[in-house]
XYZ file of C-alpha atoms in Angstrom:
419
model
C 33.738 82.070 79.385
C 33.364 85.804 78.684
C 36.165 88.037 77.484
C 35.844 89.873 81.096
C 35.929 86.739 83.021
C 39.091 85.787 81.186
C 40.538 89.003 81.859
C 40.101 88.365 85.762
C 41.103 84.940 85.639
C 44.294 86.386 84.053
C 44.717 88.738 86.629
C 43.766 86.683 89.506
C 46.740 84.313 88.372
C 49.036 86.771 87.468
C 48.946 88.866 91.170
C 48.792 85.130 93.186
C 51.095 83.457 91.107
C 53.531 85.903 89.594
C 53.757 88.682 91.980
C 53.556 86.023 95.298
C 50.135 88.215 96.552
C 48.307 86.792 99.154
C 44.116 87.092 98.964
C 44.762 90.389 101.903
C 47.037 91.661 99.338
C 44.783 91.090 96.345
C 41.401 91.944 97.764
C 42.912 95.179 98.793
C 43.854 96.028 95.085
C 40.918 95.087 93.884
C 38.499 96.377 96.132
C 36.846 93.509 97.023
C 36.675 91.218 99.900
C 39.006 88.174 101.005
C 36.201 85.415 100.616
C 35.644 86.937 97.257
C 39.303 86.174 96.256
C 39.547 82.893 97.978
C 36.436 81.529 96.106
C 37.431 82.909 92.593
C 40.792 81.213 93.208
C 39.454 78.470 93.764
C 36.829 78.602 90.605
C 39.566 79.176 88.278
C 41.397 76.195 89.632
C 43.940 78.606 91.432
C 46.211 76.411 94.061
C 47.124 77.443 97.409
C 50.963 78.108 97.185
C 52.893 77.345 100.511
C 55.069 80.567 101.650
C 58.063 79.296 100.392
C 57.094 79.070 97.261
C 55.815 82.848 97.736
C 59.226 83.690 99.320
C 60.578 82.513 95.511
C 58.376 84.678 93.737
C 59.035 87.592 95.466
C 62.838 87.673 96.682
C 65.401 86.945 94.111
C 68.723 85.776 96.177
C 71.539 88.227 93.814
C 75.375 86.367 93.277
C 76.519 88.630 95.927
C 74.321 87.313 98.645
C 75.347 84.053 97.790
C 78.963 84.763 97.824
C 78.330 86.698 101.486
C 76.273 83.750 102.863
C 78.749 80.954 101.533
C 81.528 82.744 103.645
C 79.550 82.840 106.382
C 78.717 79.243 106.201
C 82.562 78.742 106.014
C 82.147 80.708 109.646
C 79.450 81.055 112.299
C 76.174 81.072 110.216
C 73.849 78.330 110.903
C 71.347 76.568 108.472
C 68.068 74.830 109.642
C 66.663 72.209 107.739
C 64.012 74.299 106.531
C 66.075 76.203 104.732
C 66.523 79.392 107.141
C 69.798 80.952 107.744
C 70.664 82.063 111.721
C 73.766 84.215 111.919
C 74.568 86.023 115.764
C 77.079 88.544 116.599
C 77.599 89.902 119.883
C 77.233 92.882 120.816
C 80.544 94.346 119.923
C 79.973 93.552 116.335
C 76.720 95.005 116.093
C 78.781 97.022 113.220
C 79.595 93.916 111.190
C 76.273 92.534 111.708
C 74.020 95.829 110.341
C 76.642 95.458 107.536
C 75.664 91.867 107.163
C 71.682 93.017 107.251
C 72.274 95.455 104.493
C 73.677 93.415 101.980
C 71.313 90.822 102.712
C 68.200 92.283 102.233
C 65.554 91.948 101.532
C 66.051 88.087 102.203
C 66.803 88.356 106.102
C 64.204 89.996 108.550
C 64.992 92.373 111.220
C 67.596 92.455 113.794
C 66.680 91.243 116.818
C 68.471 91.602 120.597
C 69.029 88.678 123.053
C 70.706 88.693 126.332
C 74.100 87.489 124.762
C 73.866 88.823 121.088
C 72.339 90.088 117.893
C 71.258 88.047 115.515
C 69.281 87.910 112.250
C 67.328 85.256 110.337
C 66.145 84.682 106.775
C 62.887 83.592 105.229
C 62.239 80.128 104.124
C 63.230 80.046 100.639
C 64.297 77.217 98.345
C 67.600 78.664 97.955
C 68.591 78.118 101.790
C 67.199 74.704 100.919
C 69.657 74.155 97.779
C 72.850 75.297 100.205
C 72.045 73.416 102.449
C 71.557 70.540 100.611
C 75.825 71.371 99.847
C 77.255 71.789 103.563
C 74.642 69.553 105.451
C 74.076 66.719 102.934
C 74.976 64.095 106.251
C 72.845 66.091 108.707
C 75.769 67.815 110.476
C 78.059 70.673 108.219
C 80.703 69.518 105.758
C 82.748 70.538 103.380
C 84.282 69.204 100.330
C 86.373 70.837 97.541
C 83.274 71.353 95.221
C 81.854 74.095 97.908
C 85.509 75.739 99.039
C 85.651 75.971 94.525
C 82.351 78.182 94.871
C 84.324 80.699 97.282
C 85.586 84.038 95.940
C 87.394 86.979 97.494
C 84.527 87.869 98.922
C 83.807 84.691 100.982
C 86.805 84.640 102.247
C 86.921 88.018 103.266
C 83.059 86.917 105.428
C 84.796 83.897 106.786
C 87.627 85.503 107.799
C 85.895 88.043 109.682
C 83.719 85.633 111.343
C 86.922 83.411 112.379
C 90.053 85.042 111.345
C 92.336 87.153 112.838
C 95.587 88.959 112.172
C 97.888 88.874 115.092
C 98.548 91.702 117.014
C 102.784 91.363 115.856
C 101.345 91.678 112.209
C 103.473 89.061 111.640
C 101.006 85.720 111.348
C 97.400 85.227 110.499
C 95.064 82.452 111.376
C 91.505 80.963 110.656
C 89.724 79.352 113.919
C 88.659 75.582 112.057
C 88.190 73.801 115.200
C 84.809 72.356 113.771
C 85.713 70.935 110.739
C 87.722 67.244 111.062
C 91.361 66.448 110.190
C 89.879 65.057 106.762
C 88.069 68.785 105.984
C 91.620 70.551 107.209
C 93.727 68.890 104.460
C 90.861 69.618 101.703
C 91.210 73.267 102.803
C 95.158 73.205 102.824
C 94.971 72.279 99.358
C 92.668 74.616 98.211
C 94.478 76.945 99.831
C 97.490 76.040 97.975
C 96.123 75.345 94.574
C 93.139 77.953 94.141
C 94.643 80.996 96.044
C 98.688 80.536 96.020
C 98.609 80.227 99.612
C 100.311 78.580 101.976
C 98.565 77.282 104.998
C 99.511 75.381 107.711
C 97.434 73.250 110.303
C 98.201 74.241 113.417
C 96.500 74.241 117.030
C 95.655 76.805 119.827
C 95.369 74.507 122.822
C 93.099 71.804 121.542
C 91.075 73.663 119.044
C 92.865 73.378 115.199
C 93.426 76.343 113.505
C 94.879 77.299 109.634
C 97.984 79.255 109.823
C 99.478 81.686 107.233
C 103.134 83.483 107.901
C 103.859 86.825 106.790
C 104.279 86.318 103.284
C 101.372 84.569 103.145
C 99.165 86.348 105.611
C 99.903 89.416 103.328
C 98.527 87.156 100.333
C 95.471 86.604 102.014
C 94.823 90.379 103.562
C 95.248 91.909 99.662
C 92.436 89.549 98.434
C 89.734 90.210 101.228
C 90.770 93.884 102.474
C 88.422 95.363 99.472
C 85.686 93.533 101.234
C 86.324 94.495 104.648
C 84.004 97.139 106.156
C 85.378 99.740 108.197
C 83.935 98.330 111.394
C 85.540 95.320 110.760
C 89.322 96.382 109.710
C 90.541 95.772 113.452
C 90.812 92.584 112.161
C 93.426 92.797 109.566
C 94.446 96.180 110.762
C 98.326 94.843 111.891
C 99.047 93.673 108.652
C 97.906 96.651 106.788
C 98.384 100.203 109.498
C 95.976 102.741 109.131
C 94.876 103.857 105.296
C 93.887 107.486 104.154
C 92.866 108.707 101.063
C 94.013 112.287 100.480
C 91.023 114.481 98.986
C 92.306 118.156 97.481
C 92.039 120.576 94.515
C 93.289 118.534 91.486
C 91.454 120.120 88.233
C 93.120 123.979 88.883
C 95.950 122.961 90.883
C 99.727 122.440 89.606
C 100.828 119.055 88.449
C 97.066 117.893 90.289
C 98.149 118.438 93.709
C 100.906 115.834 93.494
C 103.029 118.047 95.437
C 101.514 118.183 99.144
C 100.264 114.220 98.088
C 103.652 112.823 97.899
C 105.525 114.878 101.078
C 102.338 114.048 103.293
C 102.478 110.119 102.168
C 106.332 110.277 103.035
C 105.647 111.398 106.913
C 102.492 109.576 107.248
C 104.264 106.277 106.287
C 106.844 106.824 109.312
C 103.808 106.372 110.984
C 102.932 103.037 109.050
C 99.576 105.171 107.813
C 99.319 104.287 103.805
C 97.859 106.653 101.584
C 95.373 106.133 99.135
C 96.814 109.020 96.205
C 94.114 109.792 93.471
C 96.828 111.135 91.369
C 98.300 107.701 91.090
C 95.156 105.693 91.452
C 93.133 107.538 88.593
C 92.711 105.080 85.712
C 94.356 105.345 82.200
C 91.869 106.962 79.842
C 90.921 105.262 76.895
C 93.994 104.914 74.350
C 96.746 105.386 77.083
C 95.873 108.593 77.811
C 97.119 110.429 81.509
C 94.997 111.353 83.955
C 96.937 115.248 83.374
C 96.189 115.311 79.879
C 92.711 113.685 79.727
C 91.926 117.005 82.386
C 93.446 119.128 79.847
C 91.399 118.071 76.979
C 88.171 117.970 78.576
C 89.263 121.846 79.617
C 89.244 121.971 75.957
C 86.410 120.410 74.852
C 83.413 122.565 73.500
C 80.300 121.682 75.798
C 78.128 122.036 72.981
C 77.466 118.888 71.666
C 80.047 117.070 74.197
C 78.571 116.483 77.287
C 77.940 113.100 77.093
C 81.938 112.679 76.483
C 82.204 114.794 79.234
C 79.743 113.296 81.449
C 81.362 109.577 80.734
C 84.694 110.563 81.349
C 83.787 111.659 84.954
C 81.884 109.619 85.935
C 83.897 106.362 84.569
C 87.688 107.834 84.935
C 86.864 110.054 88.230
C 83.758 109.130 90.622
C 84.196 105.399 90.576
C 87.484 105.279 91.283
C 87.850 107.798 93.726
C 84.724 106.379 95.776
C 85.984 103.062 95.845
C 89.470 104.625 97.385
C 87.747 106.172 100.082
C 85.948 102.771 100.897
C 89.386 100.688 101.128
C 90.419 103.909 103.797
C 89.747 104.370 107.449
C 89.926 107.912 107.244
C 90.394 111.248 104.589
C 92.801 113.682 104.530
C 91.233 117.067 103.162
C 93.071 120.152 102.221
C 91.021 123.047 101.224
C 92.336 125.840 99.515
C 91.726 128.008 96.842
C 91.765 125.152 94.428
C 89.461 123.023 96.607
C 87.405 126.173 96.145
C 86.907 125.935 92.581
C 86.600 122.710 92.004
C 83.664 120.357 93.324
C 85.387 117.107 93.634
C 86.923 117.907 96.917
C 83.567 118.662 98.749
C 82.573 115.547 96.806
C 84.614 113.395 98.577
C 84.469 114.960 101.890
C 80.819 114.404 101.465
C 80.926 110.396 100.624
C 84.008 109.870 103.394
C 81.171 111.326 105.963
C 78.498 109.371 105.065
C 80.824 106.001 104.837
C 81.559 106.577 108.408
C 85.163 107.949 108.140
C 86.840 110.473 110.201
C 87.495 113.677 108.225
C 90.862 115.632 108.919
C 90.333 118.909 107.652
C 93.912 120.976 107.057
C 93.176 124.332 105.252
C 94.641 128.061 105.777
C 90.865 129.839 105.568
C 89.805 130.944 108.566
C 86.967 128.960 110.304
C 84.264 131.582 109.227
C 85.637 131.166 105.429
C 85.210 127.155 105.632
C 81.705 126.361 104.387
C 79.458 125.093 107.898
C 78.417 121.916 105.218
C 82.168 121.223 105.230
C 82.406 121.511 108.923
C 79.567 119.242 109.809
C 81.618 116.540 108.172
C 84.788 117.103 110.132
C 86.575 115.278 113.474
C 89.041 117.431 113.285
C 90.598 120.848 111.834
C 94.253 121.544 111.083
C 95.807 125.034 110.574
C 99.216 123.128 109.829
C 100.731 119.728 108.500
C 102.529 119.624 111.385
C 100.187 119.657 113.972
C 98.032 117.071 112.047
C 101.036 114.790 111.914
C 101.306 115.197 115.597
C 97.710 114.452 116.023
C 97.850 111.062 113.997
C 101.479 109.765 115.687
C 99.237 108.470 118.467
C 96.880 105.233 116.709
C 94.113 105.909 119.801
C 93.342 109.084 117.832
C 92.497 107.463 114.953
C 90.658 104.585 116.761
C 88.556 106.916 118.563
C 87.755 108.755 115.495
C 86.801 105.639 113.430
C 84.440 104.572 116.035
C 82.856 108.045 116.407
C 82.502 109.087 112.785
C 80.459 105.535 112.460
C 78.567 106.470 115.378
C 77.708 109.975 113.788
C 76.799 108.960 110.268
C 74.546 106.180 112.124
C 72.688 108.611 113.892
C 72.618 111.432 111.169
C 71.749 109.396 107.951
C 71.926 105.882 108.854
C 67.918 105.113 108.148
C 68.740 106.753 104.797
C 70.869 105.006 103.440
């Protein structure tokens, strides 16, 4: 065989094989015809391989997809015994399912509409094969301990939004089990209890079973899987937890960071059981102890030259990734913009990631509207000219409701194919 034919072969085996091409795919890169592929394949001894096997090649299933579709197994996803996941929604949690699609792909296919629901669907791929293997080893799903063991927060936090619910009273949580036997409730009671500290009782809502957790416990449960929970989703553990903003504002060339206005503001808005998510207090340590006040100072200090990775890591490790992750837990953002808004960049920053997460923007600032920049604006639902009236505004929870389902709506319609 000559040097050149090898080369081909190599080729040949490497795009069929290794990259999961199909002869279409191939011919096209090579400039040649289909036939022409099929018959050197099968010259060089090439086998056929079966579209699961090409579904392996080309689509690695990550540990978080695993952890997502183990919850979900827990809940109302369905797998067939080739392998292919089924998960509906209806059509009042078409927000929950595109969050579902995201983080899924490129494993599940597109979304598609029935009378009843929306529902996606994943390719055959020897990893739906290996789960199900786990939870339908009899034909119908099970559970044992070894599969509830392989569930982290954020399983729970997917079955509990396909079958959990916090009760209006905020008092009392529960998980809808109906379909799992008396047997499968008292493995889950103990895992429960031994793997999570939490205390769960079997209960029933007319004849269906049902886990519950009390307030103590319920609380538990909400602080592991509320990191987890998209926005569209929080209604669900939203009376246990009230209403959550993070509070964006000059901190770099303001006094003390901008504690001041932080701490009265979180005073009033907790009268209204609305948390606040404080970067002042949730900025990490620096390395070596160091506070968030002085590790601003030093940088201030810092010569450029020569420092800018220092500089560089610092923000990006001690600033962006933990505010970001703030505004995720947070249904909404506070923004104050004022002179020291002005000079730094962080504020606009945030305002910036809280509008394309799909969370209403309060705007409070003393500038008139022409002095506000139109970018800024565009990211609003509202503008405030006073603490007060912004209190006022957020003392009734429909404003806030409203606003969370608009700003989704918006940032769906503005960027949502772009991101």
């Amino acid at each position: 065989m000559s040097s050149k034919t090898k080369l081909f072969e190599n080729e040949l085996r490497f795009l069929y094989l290794d990259r999961g091409m199909t002869d279409r795919e191939i011919s096209e890169k090579l400039s040649c015809t289909k036939q022409a592929v099929y018959k050197a394949r099968k010259k060089f001894s090439i086998n056929a391989i079966s579209v699961i096997e090409r579904n392996q090649v080309l689509i690695k299933v990550s540990k978080r997809q695993e952890d997502i579709l183990r919850g979900s197994l827990m809940g109302d996803a369905y797998l067939g015994p080739s392998g292919e996941f089924d998960i509906q929604h209806g059509h009042k949690q078409f927000g929950y399912l595109l969050w579902l699609f995201k983080n899924l792909q490129p494993y599940f296919g597109e979304i598609r509409n029935t009378r009843t629901c929306r529902r996606i669907r994943s390719c055959a791929h020897p990893f739906g094969l290996q789960i199900r293997a786990e939870y339908y080893a009899g034909g119908k799903k099970t559970i044992n301990r070894d599969i509830l063991d392989k569930l982290n927060e954020l399983s729970l936090a997917v079955w509990f939004m396909d079958d959990g619910q916090v009760f209006p009273s905020g008092k009392q949580a529960r998980l809808s089990t109906h379909c799992f036997s008396e047997e499968e409730h008292e493995i889950m009671v103990k895992y429960f209890s031994e793997r999570w500290g939490l205390d769960a009782k079997i209960g029933k809502a007319g004849e269906y079973k049902q886990l519950l957790f009390n307030k103590e416990n319920m609380n538990k449960l909400v602080g592991l899987i509320r990191p987890h929970v998209p926005v569209a989703m929080r209604y669900k553990i939203r009376p246990a937890t009230g209403f959550s903003m993070y509070l964006s504002g000059g901190m770099e060339f303001k006094k003390k960071l901008g504690s001041g206005w932080r701490d009265w503001i979180t005073k009033r808005l907790a009268e209204q059981n609305i948390s606040c998510l404080d970067p002042v207090k949730l900025e990490p340590e620096a390395p070596g102890n160091v506070p968030l006040q002085t590790l601003l100072s030093d940088l201030k200090k810092t010569p450029t030259e020569g420092n800018m990775k220092i500089i560089r890591d610092t923000a990006r490790n001690s600033f962006f990734r933990k505010d970001v992750h703030a505004i995720q837990l947070s249904d909404a953002i506070i923004v104050l913009y004022d002179r020291s808004a002005q000079l730094g960049a962080g504020t606009l920053s945030e305002a910036w990631e809280a509008f394309r997460e799909g969370r209403p923007v309060y705007l409070m600032s003393d500038f008139p509207l022409e002095s506000i920049p139109v970018w800024l604006v565009g990211e609003t639902s509202e503008i405030f000219y006073s603490f007060e009236d912004l209190l006022e505004y957020t003392k009734d929870p429909n404003n806030i409701l409203r606003d969370i389902k608009e700003a989704q709506k918006v940032r769906d319609t503005v960027i949502g194919d772009l991101y």
